[in-house]
Coordinates of C-alpha atoms and ligand atoms in Angstrom, one line a residue:
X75 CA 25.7 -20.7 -24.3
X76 CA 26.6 -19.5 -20.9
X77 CA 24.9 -18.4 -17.5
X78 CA 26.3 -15.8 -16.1
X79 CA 26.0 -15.2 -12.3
X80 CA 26.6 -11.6 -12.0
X81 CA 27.1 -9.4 -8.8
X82 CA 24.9 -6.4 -9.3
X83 CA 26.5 -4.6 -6.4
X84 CA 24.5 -2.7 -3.3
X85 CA 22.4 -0.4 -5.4
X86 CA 23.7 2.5 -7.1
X87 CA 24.7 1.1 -10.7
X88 CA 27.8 2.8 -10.9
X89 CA 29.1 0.0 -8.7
X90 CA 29.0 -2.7 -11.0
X91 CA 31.9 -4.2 -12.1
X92 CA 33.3 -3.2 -15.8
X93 CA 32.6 -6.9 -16.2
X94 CA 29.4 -6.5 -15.2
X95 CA 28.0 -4.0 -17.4
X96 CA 29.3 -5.6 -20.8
X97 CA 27.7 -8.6 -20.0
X98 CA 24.2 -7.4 -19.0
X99 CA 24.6 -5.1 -22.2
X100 CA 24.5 -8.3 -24.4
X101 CA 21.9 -10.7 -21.8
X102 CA 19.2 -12.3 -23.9
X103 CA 17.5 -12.7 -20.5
X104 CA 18.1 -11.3 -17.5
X105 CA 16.4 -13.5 -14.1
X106 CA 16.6 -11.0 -11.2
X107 CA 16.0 -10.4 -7.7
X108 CA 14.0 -8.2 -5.6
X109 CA 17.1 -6.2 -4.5
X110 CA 18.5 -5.6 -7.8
X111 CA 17.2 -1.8 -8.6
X112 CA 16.2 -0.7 -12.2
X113 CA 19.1 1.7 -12.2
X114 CA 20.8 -1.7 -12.9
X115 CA 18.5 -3.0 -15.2
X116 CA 18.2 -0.4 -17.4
X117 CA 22.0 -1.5 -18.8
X118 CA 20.6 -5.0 -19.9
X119 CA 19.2 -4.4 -23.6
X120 CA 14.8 -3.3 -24.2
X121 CA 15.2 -6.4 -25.7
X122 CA 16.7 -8.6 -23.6
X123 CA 13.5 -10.6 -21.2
X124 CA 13.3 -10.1 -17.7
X125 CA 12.4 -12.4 -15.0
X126 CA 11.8 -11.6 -11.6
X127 CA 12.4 -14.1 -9.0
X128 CA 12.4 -12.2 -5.9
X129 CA 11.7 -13.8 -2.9
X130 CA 9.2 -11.1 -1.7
X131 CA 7.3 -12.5 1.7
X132 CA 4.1 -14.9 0.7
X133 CA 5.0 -15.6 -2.8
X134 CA 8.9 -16.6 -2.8
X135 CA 9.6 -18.4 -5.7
X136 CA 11.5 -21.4 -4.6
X137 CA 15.5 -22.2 -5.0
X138 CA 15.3 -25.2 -6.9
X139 CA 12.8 -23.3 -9.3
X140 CA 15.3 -20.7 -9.9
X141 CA 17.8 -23.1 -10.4
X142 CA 16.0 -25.5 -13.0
X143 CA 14.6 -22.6 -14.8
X144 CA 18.3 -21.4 -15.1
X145 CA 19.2 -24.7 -17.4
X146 CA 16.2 -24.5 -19.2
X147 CA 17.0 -20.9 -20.2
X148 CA 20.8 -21.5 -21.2
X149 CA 19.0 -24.5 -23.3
X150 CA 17.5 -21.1 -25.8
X151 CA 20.0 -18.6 -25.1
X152 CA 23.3 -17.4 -25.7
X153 CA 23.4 -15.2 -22.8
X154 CA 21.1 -15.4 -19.7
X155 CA 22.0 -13.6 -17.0
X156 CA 21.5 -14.0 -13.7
X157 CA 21.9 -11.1 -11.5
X158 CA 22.2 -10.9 -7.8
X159 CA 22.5 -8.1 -5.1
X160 CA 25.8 -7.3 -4.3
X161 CA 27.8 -10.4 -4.4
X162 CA 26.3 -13.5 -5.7
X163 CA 28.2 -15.9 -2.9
X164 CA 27.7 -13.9 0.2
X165 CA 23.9 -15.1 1.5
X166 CA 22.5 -15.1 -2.3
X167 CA 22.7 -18.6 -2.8
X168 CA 25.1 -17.9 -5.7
X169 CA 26.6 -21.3 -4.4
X170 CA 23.6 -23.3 -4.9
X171 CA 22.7 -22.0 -8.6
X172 CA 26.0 -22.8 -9.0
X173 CA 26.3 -26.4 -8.0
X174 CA 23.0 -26.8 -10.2
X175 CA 24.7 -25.8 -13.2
X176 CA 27.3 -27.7 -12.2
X177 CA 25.3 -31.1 -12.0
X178 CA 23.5 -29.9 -15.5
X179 CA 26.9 -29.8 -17.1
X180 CA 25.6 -26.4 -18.4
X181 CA 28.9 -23.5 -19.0
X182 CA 28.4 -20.8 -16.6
X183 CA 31.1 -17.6 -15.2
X184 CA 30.6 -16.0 -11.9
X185 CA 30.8 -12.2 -11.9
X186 CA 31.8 -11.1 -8.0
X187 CA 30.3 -7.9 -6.8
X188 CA 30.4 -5.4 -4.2
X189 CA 28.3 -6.9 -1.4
X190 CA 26.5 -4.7 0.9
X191 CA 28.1 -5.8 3.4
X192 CA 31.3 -3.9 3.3
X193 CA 29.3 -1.3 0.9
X194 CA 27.2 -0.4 3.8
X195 CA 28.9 0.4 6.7
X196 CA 31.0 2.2 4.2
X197 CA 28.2 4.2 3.7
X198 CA 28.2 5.0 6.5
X199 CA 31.4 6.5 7.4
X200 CA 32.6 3.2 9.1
X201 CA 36.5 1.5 8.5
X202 CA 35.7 -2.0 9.9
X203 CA 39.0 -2.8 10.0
X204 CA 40.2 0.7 11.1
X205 CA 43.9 0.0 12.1
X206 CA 44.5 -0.4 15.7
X207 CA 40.9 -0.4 16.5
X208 CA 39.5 -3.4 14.6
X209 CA 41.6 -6.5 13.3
X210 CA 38.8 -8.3 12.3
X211 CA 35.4 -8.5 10.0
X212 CA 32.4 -11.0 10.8
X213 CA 29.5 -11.6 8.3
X214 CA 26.7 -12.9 10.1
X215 CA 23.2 -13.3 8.7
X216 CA 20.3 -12.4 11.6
X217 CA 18.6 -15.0 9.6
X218 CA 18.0 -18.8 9.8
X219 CA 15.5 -21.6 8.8
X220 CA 13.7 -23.0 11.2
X221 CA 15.7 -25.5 13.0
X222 CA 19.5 -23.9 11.8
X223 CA 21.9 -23.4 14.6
X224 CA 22.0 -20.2 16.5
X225 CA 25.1 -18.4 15.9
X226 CA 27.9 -18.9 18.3
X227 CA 26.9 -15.8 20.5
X228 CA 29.9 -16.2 23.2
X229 CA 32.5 -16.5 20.9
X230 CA 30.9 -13.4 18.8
X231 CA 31.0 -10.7 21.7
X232 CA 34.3 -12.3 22.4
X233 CA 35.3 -11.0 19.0
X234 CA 33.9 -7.2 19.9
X235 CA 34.4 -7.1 23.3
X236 CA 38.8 -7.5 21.5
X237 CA 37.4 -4.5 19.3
X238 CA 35.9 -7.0 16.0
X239 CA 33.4 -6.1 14.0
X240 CA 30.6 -7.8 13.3
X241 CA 28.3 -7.0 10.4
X242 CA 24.5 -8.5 10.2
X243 CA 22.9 -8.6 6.7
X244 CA 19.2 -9.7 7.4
X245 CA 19.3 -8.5 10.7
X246 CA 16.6 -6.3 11.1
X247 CA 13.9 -9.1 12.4
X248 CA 15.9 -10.2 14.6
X249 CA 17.5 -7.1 15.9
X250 CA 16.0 -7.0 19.8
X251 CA 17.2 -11.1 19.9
X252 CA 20.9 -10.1 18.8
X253 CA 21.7 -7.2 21.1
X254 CA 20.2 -9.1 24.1
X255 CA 22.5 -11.9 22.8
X256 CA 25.1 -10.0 23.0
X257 CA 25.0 -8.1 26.2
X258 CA 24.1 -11.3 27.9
X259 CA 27.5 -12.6 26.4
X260 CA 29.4 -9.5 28.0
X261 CA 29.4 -6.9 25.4
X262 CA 28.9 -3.1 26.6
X263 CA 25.3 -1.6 26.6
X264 CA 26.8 1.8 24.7
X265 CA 28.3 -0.2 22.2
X266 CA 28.2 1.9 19.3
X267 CA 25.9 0.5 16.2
X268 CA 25.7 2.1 13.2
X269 CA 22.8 1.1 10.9
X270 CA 22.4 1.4 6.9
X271 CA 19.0 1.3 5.3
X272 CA 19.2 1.1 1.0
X273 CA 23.0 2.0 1.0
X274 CA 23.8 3.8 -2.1
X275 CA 20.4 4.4 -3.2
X276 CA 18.4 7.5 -3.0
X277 CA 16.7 6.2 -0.3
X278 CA 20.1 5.5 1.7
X279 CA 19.4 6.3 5.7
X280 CA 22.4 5.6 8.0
X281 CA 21.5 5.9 12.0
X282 CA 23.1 5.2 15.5
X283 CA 21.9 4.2 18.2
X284 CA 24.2 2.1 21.3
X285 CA 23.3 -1.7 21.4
X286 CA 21.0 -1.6 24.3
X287 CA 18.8 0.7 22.2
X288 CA 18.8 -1.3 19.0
X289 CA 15.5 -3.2 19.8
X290 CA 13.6 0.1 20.0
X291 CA 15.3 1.7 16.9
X292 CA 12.6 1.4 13.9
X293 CA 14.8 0.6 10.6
X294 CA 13.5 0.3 7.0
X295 CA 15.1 -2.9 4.9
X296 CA 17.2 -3.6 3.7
X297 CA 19.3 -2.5 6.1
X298 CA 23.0 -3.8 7.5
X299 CA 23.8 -3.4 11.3
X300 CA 27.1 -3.0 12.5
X301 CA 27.9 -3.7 15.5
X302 CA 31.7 -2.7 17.2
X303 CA 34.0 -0.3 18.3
X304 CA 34.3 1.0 14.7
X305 CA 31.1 2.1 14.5
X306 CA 31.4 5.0 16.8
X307 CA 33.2 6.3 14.2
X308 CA 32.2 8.3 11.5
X309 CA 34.1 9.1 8.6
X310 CA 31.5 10.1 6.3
X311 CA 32.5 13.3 4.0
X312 CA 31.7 16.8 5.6
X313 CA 30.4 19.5 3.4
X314 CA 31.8 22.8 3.7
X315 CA 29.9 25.2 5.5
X316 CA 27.8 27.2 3.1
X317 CA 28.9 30.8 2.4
Ligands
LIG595 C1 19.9 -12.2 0.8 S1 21.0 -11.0 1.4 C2 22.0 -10.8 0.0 C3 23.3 -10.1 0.2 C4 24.0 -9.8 -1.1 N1 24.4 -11.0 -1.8 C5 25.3 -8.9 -0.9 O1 26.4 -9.4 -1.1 O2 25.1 -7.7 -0.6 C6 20.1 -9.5 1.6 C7 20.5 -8.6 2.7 O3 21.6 -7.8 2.2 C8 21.6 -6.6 2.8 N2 21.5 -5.6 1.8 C9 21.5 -5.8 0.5 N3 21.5 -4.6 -0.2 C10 21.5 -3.6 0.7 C11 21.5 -2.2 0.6 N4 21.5 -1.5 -0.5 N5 21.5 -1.5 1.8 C12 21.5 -2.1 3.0 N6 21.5 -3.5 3.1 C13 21.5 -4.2 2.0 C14 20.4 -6.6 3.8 O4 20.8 -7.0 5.1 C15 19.5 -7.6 3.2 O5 18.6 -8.2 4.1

């Protein structure tokens, strides 16, 4: 009788956790998101129900759904699952399922997982904390409800104009309002960004552009942006010349 909240990591299902794995391969239910691929949910049992709950634009199913529909499901079974892209407590809302099952005194674990926001600039060939260059890592979402405050733009250049990284998940909407942001708060125009669309998935797609082109740079989703002296690095794997 436990919910598990389970990281189902950036994509390719070789990145789940050990922990991971063995769990899905016992779920009696499985409630999913959009991101989660079916490379990841092929390891859950043909048995096992699935339940998608992704919060695809027009018919999002709400949080507090998701969250009721978690008791009511570890009310009939031994193992329901829960699985989130890449880590369930960075921007999945992990927390709030969480503090449900919490309230509903109903036994749950929490599974971390690799989060696509170090797995994608990865991808990319990027250190974000490349010695000497970078000595710090920001998270940032590019999104907000409606009323939210707006990020603390100054204090974020300040951060990469000193070499910092930043990283935007959810970014891509938002992209033109970011890079004018952050040139208006005195970062450099040819500031390097590196961008990663479906990192490590077949459909992975990892561009450059400098910030002052961002706006004009079309990118699929999901996609991270990365935004920092690190960037201009690239440290991706070379293959050998053929012959
Ligand atoms: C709601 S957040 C969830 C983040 C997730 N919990 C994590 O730790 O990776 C969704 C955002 O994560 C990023 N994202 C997730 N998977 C990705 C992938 N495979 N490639 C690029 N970006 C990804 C995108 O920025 C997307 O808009």
């Amino acid at each position: 009788l436990t919910v598990w909240l389970v990281g189902a990591g950036p994509g390719d299902p070789e990145l789940l956790t050990v922990r991971a794995a063995a769990v899905l391969a016992r779920a009696d239910v499985v409630v999913h998101d959009a991101l989660v691929g079916s490379g990841v949910l092929d390891l859950a049992p043909a048995r096992a129900e699935r339940i998608d709950v992704g919060k695809r634009p027009g018919a999002p199913v709400p949080q507090g759904d998701i969250n009721e529909l978690l008791v009511e499901l570890a009310r009939r079974h031994d193992t329901v699952v829960r699985l989130k892209g890449g880590d369930p407590y960075v921007f999945g809302r992990g927390g709030e399922e969480a503090l449900a099952l919490l309230e509903a005194n109903v036994a749950f674990e929490v599974i971390p997982g690799i989060s696509a926001a170090f797995a994608a600039p990865l991808t990319a060939g990027v250190p974000v904390t490349h010695r000497g260059v970078s000595a710090s890592v920001t998270v940032l979402t590019g999104h907000r409800r409606h009323g939210e405050p707006e990020p603390d733009w100054a204090a974020l250049s300040m951060l990469i104009v000193h070499g910092g990284t930043v990283v935007v998940l959810m970014g891509v909407g938002q992209r033109a309002v970011i890079a004018a942001e952050l040139m208006g708060h005195g970062v450099q125009a040819q500031t390097t960004v590196a961008i990663t669309a479906h990192a490590t998935t077949r459909r992975q797609h990892v561009m450059r552009c400098r910030l002052d082109q961002l706006a004009a740079t079309a990118i699929e989703t999901p996609a991270v942006i990365t935004i920092g002296a690190v960037a201009a690095l690239d440290l991706r794997p070379r293959r050998p010349p053929a012959g």
